[in-house]
C-alpha cells in the first residue's frame, strides 16, 4: 500500500510539475525573453564596435575597401526556435523532473513536520524547494543573461552553482531534523524559529567559504537590463513553485483521502480519475 501511494504521488508530482512548467514557460516568454533579447543586442553592438576596422589612411584606401569583415558564425538553432520550442522544452522538462523529486520529498516529510494536511505539506514542500534549490543559490550566484558571461568559465560557474544547491539542500534537511528534535522541548513554533535561524547562519557561512563568481558583469553592461533579467528569473521560479504547490496539494489531498477512507475509495472505485484517467 505504501509503495503504491508513493508511486501515485510521484505520478501526480510529475503532472503538477508539467502544469507548473506550462505557467512558468508563459511567464518566461513574456517577462524573460525581452531582457534576453536586449542583452544579446548589447553583446552584438559591443562585438561590432570591437571588430570595426580602423579608418584607412588616404594612400591605402583601396586596401581598406578590399578588407571584408569576418563572416559571422551561423547559429545551429535560430533565436526564434530557441525562444519558443527550445525554451518550452527546457522549462517543461525542468518542471516534470523537479515535480517528481518534490513529490518524493513530500512523501518523506508528510506527517513529520507537524499536523499539516496534505495541501499544507505540499505548500511547505514547494516553499522549501524554492528556497533551497533556487533562491539561496541565487543569492550567492545570481543569474546573468546568456550573452554576458565568458563562455570559457561556464564549467566553473556551473560547478559552483550546483555545489551551492547541494549545500543548501543538505542544510535544509539538517534544519528539518533539528526542528523535529527541538520540538518536544521548545514547542513547534520556537523549534521552527531556531531551526530557521540555524539554516540562515549556516548558509551565510557557506557564502563566505565558497569562492565568488569571478566572471563579473562588465561595467558597461546596462544595470537596468541586468536587474530586469534577474527579476524575471526569480519571477519564473516563484510562479513555477506556487503553481506546483497548489496543483500538487489538490492532487495529493484527493489521493490520500481515497487511500485513508475505504468507504470513499469503494464508492469511487468504479469511476476513473478525472485528472489522470
mmCIF file of C-alpha atoms in Angstrom:
data_model
loop_
_atom_site.group_PDB
_atom_site.id
_atom_site.type_symbol
_atom_site.label_atom_id
_atom_site.label_comp_id
_atom_site.label_asym_id
_atom_site.label_seq_id
_atom_site.Cartn_x
_atom_site.Cartn_y
_atom_site.Cartn_z
ATOM 1 C CA UNK A 1 0.000 0.000 0.000
ATOM 2 C CA UNK A 2 2.783 2.427 0.916
ATOM 3 C CA UNK A 3 4.679 1.748 -2.320
ATOM 4 C CA UNK A 4 1.567 2.277 -4.428
ATOM 5 C CA UNK A 5 0.846 5.535 -2.582
ATOM 6 C CA UNK A 6 4.348 6.841 -3.205
ATOM 7 C CA UNK A 7 4.052 5.822 -6.847
ATOM 8 C CA UNK A 8 0.737 7.650 -7.119
ATOM 9 C CA UNK A 9 2.256 10.753 -5.502
ATOM 10 C CA UNK A 10 5.218 10.572 -7.881
ATOM 11 C CA UNK A 11 2.935 10.487 -10.938
ATOM 12 C CA UNK A 12 0.870 13.374 -9.588
ATOM 13 C CA UNK A 13 4.016 15.319 -8.727
ATOM 14 C CA UNK A 14 5.286 14.983 -12.292
ATOM 15 C CA UNK A 15 1.875 16.005 -13.635
ATOM 16 C CA UNK A 16 1.811 19.017 -11.317
ATOM 17 C CA UNK A 17 5.351 19.858 -12.421
ATOM 18 C CA UNK A 18 4.248 19.727 -16.060
ATOM 19 C CA UNK A 19 1.339 22.095 -15.374
ATOM 20 C CA UNK A 20 3.618 24.394 -13.383
ATOM 21 C CA UNK A 21 6.107 24.290 -16.245
ATOM 22 C CA UNK A 22 3.439 25.493 -18.675
ATOM 23 C CA UNK A 23 2.730 28.523 -16.486
ATOM 24 C CA UNK A 24 6.445 29.143 -15.992
ATOM 25 C CA UNK A 25 7.053 28.965 -19.750
ATOM 26 C CA UNK A 26 4.363 31.564 -20.386
ATOM 27 C CA UNK A 27 5.933 33.904 -17.824
ATOM 28 C CA UNK A 28 9.454 33.217 -19.123
ATOM 29 C CA UNK A 29 8.394 34.018 -22.682
ATOM 30 C CA UNK A 30 6.524 37.204 -21.797
ATOM 31 C CA UNK A 31 8.752 38.538 -18.996
ATOM 32 C CA UNK A 32 12.091 36.806 -19.506
ATOM 33 C CA UNK A 33 12.625 36.988 -23.266
ATOM 34 C CA UNK A 34 12.741 40.819 -23.591
ATOM 35 C CA UNK A 35 15.825 41.212 -21.340
ATOM 36 C CA UNK A 36 17.451 38.229 -23.061
ATOM 37 C CA UNK A 37 16.939 39.874 -26.457
ATOM 38 C CA UNK A 38 18.200 43.139 -25.026
ATOM 39 C CA UNK A 39 21.367 41.551 -23.658
ATOM 40 C CA UNK A 40 22.050 39.838 -26.999
ATOM 41 C CA UNK A 41 21.621 43.190 -28.751
ATOM 42 C CA UNK A 42 24.139 44.749 -26.348
ATOM 43 C CA UNK A 43 26.598 41.932 -27.000
ATOM 44 C CA UNK A 44 26.225 42.249 -30.768
ATOM 45 C CA UNK A 45 26.695 46.007 -30.616
ATOM 46 C CA UNK A 46 29.805 45.617 -28.465
ATOM 47 C CA UNK A 47 31.233 42.927 -30.739
ATOM 48 C CA UNK A 48 30.596 45.040 -33.836
ATOM 49 C CA UNK A 49 32.288 48.028 -32.202
ATOM 50 C CA UNK A 50 35.344 45.987 -31.231
ATOM 51 C CA UNK A 51 35.582 44.344 -34.677
ATOM 52 C CA UNK A 52 35.232 47.593 -36.623
ATOM 53 C CA UNK A 53 38.488 48.230 -38.572
ATOM 54 C CA UNK A 54 40.340 51.470 -38.059
ATOM 55 C CA UNK A 55 39.829 54.130 -40.734
ATOM 56 C CA UNK A 56 42.386 53.501 -43.528
ATOM 57 C CA UNK A 57 44.924 56.118 -44.466
ATOM 58 C CA UNK A 58 44.314 58.107 -47.685
ATOM 59 C CA UNK A 59 47.082 56.324 -49.577
ATOM 60 C CA UNK A 60 45.750 52.908 -48.637
ATOM 61 C CA UNK A 61 42.056 53.464 -49.326
ATOM 62 C CA UNK A 62 41.991 50.659 -51.850
ATOM 63 C CA UNK A 63 43.386 48.143 -49.394
ATOM 64 C CA UNK A 64 40.887 49.268 -46.732
ATOM 65 C CA UNK A 65 37.976 48.874 -49.090
ATOM 66 C CA UNK A 66 39.129 45.436 -50.070
ATOM 67 C CA UNK A 67 39.230 44.228 -46.472
ATOM 68 C CA UNK A 68 35.970 42.419 -45.799
ATOM 69 C CA UNK A 69 34.645 41.867 -42.275
ATOM 70 C CA UNK A 70 34.910 38.409 -40.860
ATOM 71 C CA UNK A 71 31.914 36.260 -41.512
ATOM 72 C CA UNK A 72 29.644 35.704 -38.523
ATOM 73 C CA UNK A 73 29.190 32.186 -37.277
ATOM 74 C CA UNK A 74 25.887 30.711 -38.344
ATOM 75 C CA UNK A 75 23.718 29.671 -35.392
ATOM 76 C CA UNK A 76 22.842 25.979 -35.224
ATOM 77 C CA UNK A 77 19.463 26.895 -33.733
ATOM 78 C CA UNK A 78 17.843 30.209 -34.601
ATOM 79 C CA UNK A 79 16.736 32.641 -31.922
ATOM 80 C CA UNK A 80 13.007 32.234 -32.735
ATOM 81 C CA UNK A 81 13.346 28.478 -32.160
ATOM 82 C CA UNK A 82 15.409 28.993 -29.004
ATOM 83 C CA UNK A 83 12.845 31.402 -27.534
ATOM 84 C CA UNK A 84 9.829 29.163 -28.259
ATOM 85 C CA UNK A 85 10.372 25.437 -28.785
ATOM 86 C CA UNK A 86 13.734 25.369 -27.020
ATOM 87 C CA UNK A 87 12.527 27.415 -24.059
ATOM 88 C CA UNK A 88 9.319 25.376 -23.718
ATOM 89 C CA UNK A 89 11.199 22.066 -23.864
ATOM 90 C CA UNK A 90 13.722 23.132 -21.237
ATOM 91 C CA UNK A 91 11.162 24.567 -18.827
ATOM 92 C CA UNK A 92 8.747 21.629 -19.134
ATOM 93 C CA UNK A 93 11.457 19.003 -18.634
ATOM 94 C CA UNK A 94 12.739 21.016 -15.670
ATOM 95 C CA UNK A 95 9.235 21.211 -14.202
ATOM 96 C CA UNK A 96 8.499 17.496 -14.604
ATOM 97 C CA UNK A 97 11.853 16.478 -13.104
ATOM 98 C CA UNK A 98 11.628 18.782 -10.104
ATOM 99 C CA UNK A 99 7.959 17.911 -9.639
ATOM 100 C CA UNK A 100 8.867 14.245 -9.303
ATOM 101 C CA UNK A 101 11.675 14.978 -6.858
ATOM 102 C CA UNK A 102 9.472 17.315 -4.824
ATOM 103 C CA UNK A 103 6.739 14.667 -4.623
ATOM 104 C CA UNK A 104 9.250 12.209 -3.133
ATOM 105 C CA UNK A 105 10.299 14.858 -0.608
ATOM 106 C CA UNK A 106 6.610 15.377 0.175
ATOM 107 C CA UNK A 107 6.219 11.641 0.814
ATOM 108 C CA UNK A 108 9.089 11.795 3.299
ATOM 109 C CA UNK A 109 8.001 14.876 5.269
ATOM 110 C CA UNK A 110 4.245 14.155 5.315
ATOM 111 C CA UNK A 111 3.249 13.757 8.964
ATOM 112 C CA UNK A 112 6.796 14.503 10.172
ATOM 113 C CA UNK A 113 6.709 18.309 10.244
ATOM 114 C CA UNK A 114 3.593 18.922 12.311
ATOM 115 C CA UNK A 115 -0.056 18.176 11.870
ATOM 116 C CA UNK A 116 -0.381 19.756 8.425
ATOM 117 C CA UNK A 117 -2.861 18.491 5.864
ATOM 118 C CA UNK A 118 -1.539 17.180 2.529
ATOM 119 C CA UNK A 119 -2.269 20.574 0.965
ATOM 120 C CA UNK A 120 -0.383 22.359 3.726
ATOM 121 C CA UNK A 121 2.516 19.921 3.453
ATOM 122 C CA UNK A 122 2.595 20.410 -0.329
ATOM 123 C CA UNK A 123 2.776 24.174 0.175
ATOM 124 C CA UNK A 124 5.632 23.779 2.685
ATOM 125 C CA UNK A 125 7.442 21.380 0.337
ATOM 126 C CA UNK A 126 7.147 23.814 -2.566
ATOM 127 C CA UNK A 127 8.334 26.720 -0.408
ATOM 128 C CA UNK A 128 11.266 24.675 0.912
ATOM 129 C CA UNK A 129 12.228 23.510 -2.584
ATOM 130 C CA UNK A 130 12.116 27.056 -3.950
ATOM 131 C CA UNK A 131 14.257 28.313 -1.070
ATOM 132 C CA UNK A 132 16.905 25.593 -1.065
ATOM 133 C CA UNK A 133 17.073 24.636 -4.731
ATOM 134 C CA UNK A 134 16.848 28.112 -6.234
ATOM 135 C CA UNK A 135 16.686 31.184 -4.004
ATOM 136 C CA UNK A 136 19.624 30.565 -1.659
ATOM 137 C CA UNK A 137 21.973 29.557 -4.522
ATOM 138 C CA UNK A 138 20.678 32.576 -6.469
ATOM 139 C CA UNK A 139 21.720 34.912 -3.649
ATOM 140 C CA UNK A 140 25.293 33.627 -3.891
ATOM 141 C CA UNK A 141 25.477 33.195 -7.661
ATOM 142 C CA UNK A 142 22.746 35.373 -9.222
ATOM 143 C CA UNK A 143 21.621 34.621 -12.746
ATOM 144 C CA UNK A 144 23.081 36.638 -15.595
ATOM 145 C CA UNK A 145 21.865 36.975 -19.193
ATOM 146 C CA UNK A 146 23.297 34.329 -21.540
ATOM 147 C CA UNK A 147 25.279 36.899 -23.543
ATOM 148 C CA UNK A 148 27.066 38.342 -20.514
ATOM 149 C CA UNK A 149 29.242 35.551 -19.128
ATOM 150 C CA UNK A 150 32.549 34.359 -20.508
ATOM 151 C CA UNK A 151 31.966 31.014 -22.323
ATOM 152 C CA UNK A 152 35.358 29.779 -21.112
ATOM 153 C CA UNK A 153 34.213 29.910 -17.462
ATOM 154 C CA UNK A 154 30.799 28.275 -17.858
ATOM 155 C CA UNK A 155 32.073 24.958 -16.482
ATOM 156 C CA UNK A 156 33.429 26.577 -13.338
ATOM 157 C CA UNK A 157 30.302 28.675 -12.828
ATOM 158 C CA UNK A 158 28.025 25.661 -13.285
ATOM 159 C CA UNK A 159 30.049 23.602 -10.803
ATOM 160 C CA UNK A 160 29.906 26.324 -8.156
ATOM 161 C CA UNK A 161 26.174 26.820 -8.645
ATOM 162 C CA UNK A 162 25.352 23.126 -8.289
ATOM 163 C CA UNK A 163 27.672 22.872 -5.291
ATOM 164 C CA UNK A 164 25.715 25.697 -3.671
ATOM 165 C CA UNK A 165 22.449 23.864 -4.458
ATOM 166 C CA UNK A 166 23.787 20.696 -2.820
ATOM 167 C CA UNK A 167 24.902 22.555 0.293
ATOM 168 C CA UNK A 168 21.608 24.436 0.503
ATOM 169 C CA UNK A 169 19.539 21.238 0.238
ATOM 170 C CA UNK A 170 21.675 19.483 2.865
ATOM 171 C CA UNK A 171 21.346 22.464 5.186
ATOM 172 C CA UNK A 172 17.587 22.451 4.635
ATOM 173 C CA UNK A 173 17.370 18.763 5.543
ATOM 174 C CA UNK A 174 19.529 19.445 8.597
ATOM 175 C CA UNK A 175 17.203 22.270 9.630
ATOM 176 C CA UNK A 176 14.192 19.931 9.425
ATOM 177 C CA UNK A 177 15.923 17.308 11.545
ATOM 178 C CA UNK A 178 16.995 19.939 14.084
ATOM 179 C CA UNK A 179 13.473 21.351 14.289
ATOM 180 C CA UNK A 180 11.970 17.915 14.909
ATOM 181 C CA UNK A 181 14.438 17.176 17.712
ATOM 182 C CA UNK A 182 13.888 20.541 19.384
ATOM 183 C CA UNK A 183 10.079 20.476 19.093
ATOM 184 C CA UNK A 184 9.424 18.324 22.208
ATOM 185 C CA UNK A 185 11.420 20.749 24.385
ATOM 186 C CA UNK A 186 10.753 24.126 22.750
ATOM 187 C CA UNK A 187 7.409 23.592 21.061
ATOM 188 C CA UNK A 188 6.779 23.624 17.321
ATOM 189 C CA UNK A 189 6.913 27.405 16.869
ATOM 190 C CA UNK A 190 10.135 28.028 18.815
ATOM 191 C CA UNK A 191 11.761 24.936 17.312
ATOM 192 C CA UNK A 192 10.895 26.157 13.803
ATOM 193 C CA UNK A 193 12.348 29.601 14.509
ATOM 194 C CA UNK A 194 15.528 28.090 15.956
ATOM 195 C CA UNK A 195 15.990 25.706 13.049
ATOM 196 C CA UNK A 196 15.324 28.505 10.560
ATOM 197 C CA UNK A 197 17.884 30.751 12.240
ATOM 198 C CA UNK A 198 20.402 27.898 12.157
ATOM 199 C CA UNK A 199 19.781 27.451 8.440
ATOM 200 C CA UNK A 200 20.363 31.161 7.783
ATOM 201 C CA UNK A 201 23.610 31.183 9.779
ATOM 202 C CA UNK A 202 24.897 28.023 8.093
ATOM 203 C CA UNK A 203 24.006 29.377 4.631
ATOM 204 C CA UNK A 204 25.809 32.631 5.420
ATOM 205 C CA UNK A 205 28.924 30.659 6.386
ATOM 206 C CA UNK A 206 28.687 28.738 3.114
ATOM 207 C CA UNK A 207 28.533 32.069 1.274
ATOM 208 C CA UNK A 208 31.795 33.089 2.945
ATOM 209 C CA UNK A 209 33.576 29.781 2.292
ATOM 210 C CA UNK A 210 32.642 29.286 -1.360
ATOM 211 C CA UNK A 211 34.552 31.398 -3.906
ATOM 212 C CA UNK A 212 32.872 34.348 -5.557
ATOM 213 C CA UNK A 213 31.925 34.354 -9.205
ATOM 214 C CA UNK A 214 34.991 35.788 -10.932
ATOM 215 C CA UNK A 215 33.118 36.164 -14.223
ATOM 216 C CA UNK A 216 31.673 39.520 -13.249
ATOM 217 C CA UNK A 217 29.303 41.507 -15.440
ATOM 218 C CA UNK A 218 31.151 44.124 -17.443
ATOM 219 C CA UNK A 219 30.765 47.681 -16.103
ATOM 220 C CA UNK A 220 29.419 48.934 -19.443
ATOM 221 C CA UNK A 221 26.513 46.451 -19.413
ATOM 222 C CA UNK A 222 23.247 48.326 -18.644
ATOM 223 C CA UNK A 223 22.402 47.870 -14.957
ATOM 224 C CA UNK A 224 18.666 48.250 -15.613
ATOM 225 C CA UNK A 225 18.747 45.421 -18.158
ATOM 226 C CA UNK A 226 20.640 43.153 -15.746
ATOM 227 C CA UNK A 227 18.143 43.929 -12.965
ATOM 228 C CA UNK A 228 15.212 43.232 -15.311
ATOM 229 C CA UNK A 229 16.664 39.845 -16.254
ATOM 230 C CA UNK A 230 17.266 38.796 -12.650
ATOM 231 C CA UNK A 231 13.798 39.883 -11.528
ATOM 232 C CA UNK A 232 12.329 37.894 -14.420
ATOM 233 C CA UNK A 233 14.389 34.854 -13.417
ATOM 234 C CA UNK A 234 13.073 34.973 -9.844
ATOM 235 C CA UNK A 235 9.514 35.572 -11.073
ATOM 236 C CA UNK A 236 9.581 32.470 -13.275
ATOM 237 C CA UNK A 237 10.710 30.320 -10.347
ATOM 238 C CA UNK A 238 8.113 31.812 -7.991
ATOM 239 C CA UNK A 239 5.324 31.112 -10.482
ATOM 240 C CA UNK A 240 6.529 27.551 -11.040
ATOM 241 C CA UNK A 241 6.671 26.631 -7.357
ATOM 242 C CA UNK A 242 3.443 28.412 -6.412
ATOM 243 C CA UNK A 243 1.527 26.620 -9.168
ATOM 244 C CA UNK A 244 3.184 23.322 -8.277
ATOM 245 C CA UNK A 245 2.296 23.707 -4.587
ATOM 246 C CA UNK A 246 -1.347 24.445 -5.380
ATOM 247 C CA UNK A 247 -1.864 21.765 -8.052
ATOM 248 C CA UNK A 248 0.078 19.038 -6.282
ATOM 249 C CA UNK A 249 -1.639 19.856 -2.996
ATOM 250 C CA UNK A 250 -5.060 19.273 -4.580
ATOM 251 C CA UNK A 251 -3.982 16.051 -6.305
ATOM 252 C CA UNK A 252 -2.214 14.678 -3.224
ATOM 253 C CA UNK A 253 -5.166 15.546 -0.982
ATOM 254 C CA UNK A 254 -7.548 13.620 -3.237
ATOM 255 C CA UNK A 255 -5.253 10.607 -3.497
ATOM 256 C CA UNK A 256 -4.572 10.361 0.226
ATOM 257 C CA UNK A 257 -8.227 10.919 1.076
ATOM 258 C CA UNK A 258 -9.138 7.902 -1.042
ATOM 259 C CA UNK A 259 -6.377 5.754 0.493
ATOM 260 C CA UNK A 260 -7.401 6.633 4.078
ATOM 261 C CA UNK A 261 -11.171 6.451 3.502
ATOM 262 C CA UNK A 262 -12.060 2.911 2.385
ATOM 263 C CA UNK A 263 -15.732 3.780 2.069
ATOM 264 C CA UNK A 264 -14.954 6.697 -0.201
ATOM 265 C CA UNK A 265 -12.497 4.629 -2.179
ATOM 266 C CA UNK A 266 -15.095 1.892 -2.756
ATOM 267 C CA UNK A 267 -17.647 4.468 -3.809
ATOM 268 C CA UNK A 268 -15.292 5.921 -6.406
ATOM 269 C CA UNK A 269 -13.518 2.705 -7.435
ATOM 270 C CA UNK A 270 -15.727 2.255 -10.483
ATOM 271 C CA UNK A 271 -15.152 5.821 -11.662
ATOM 272 C CA UNK A 272 -11.916 6.857 -13.412
ATOM 273 C CA UNK A 273 -9.835 9.691 -12.015
ATOM 274 C CA UNK A 274 -10.930 12.795 -13.977
ATOM 275 C CA UNK A 275 -7.348 14.087 -13.867
ATOM 276 C CA UNK A 276 -5.271 11.002 -14.570
ATOM 277 C CA UNK A 277 -7.874 8.777 -16.138
#
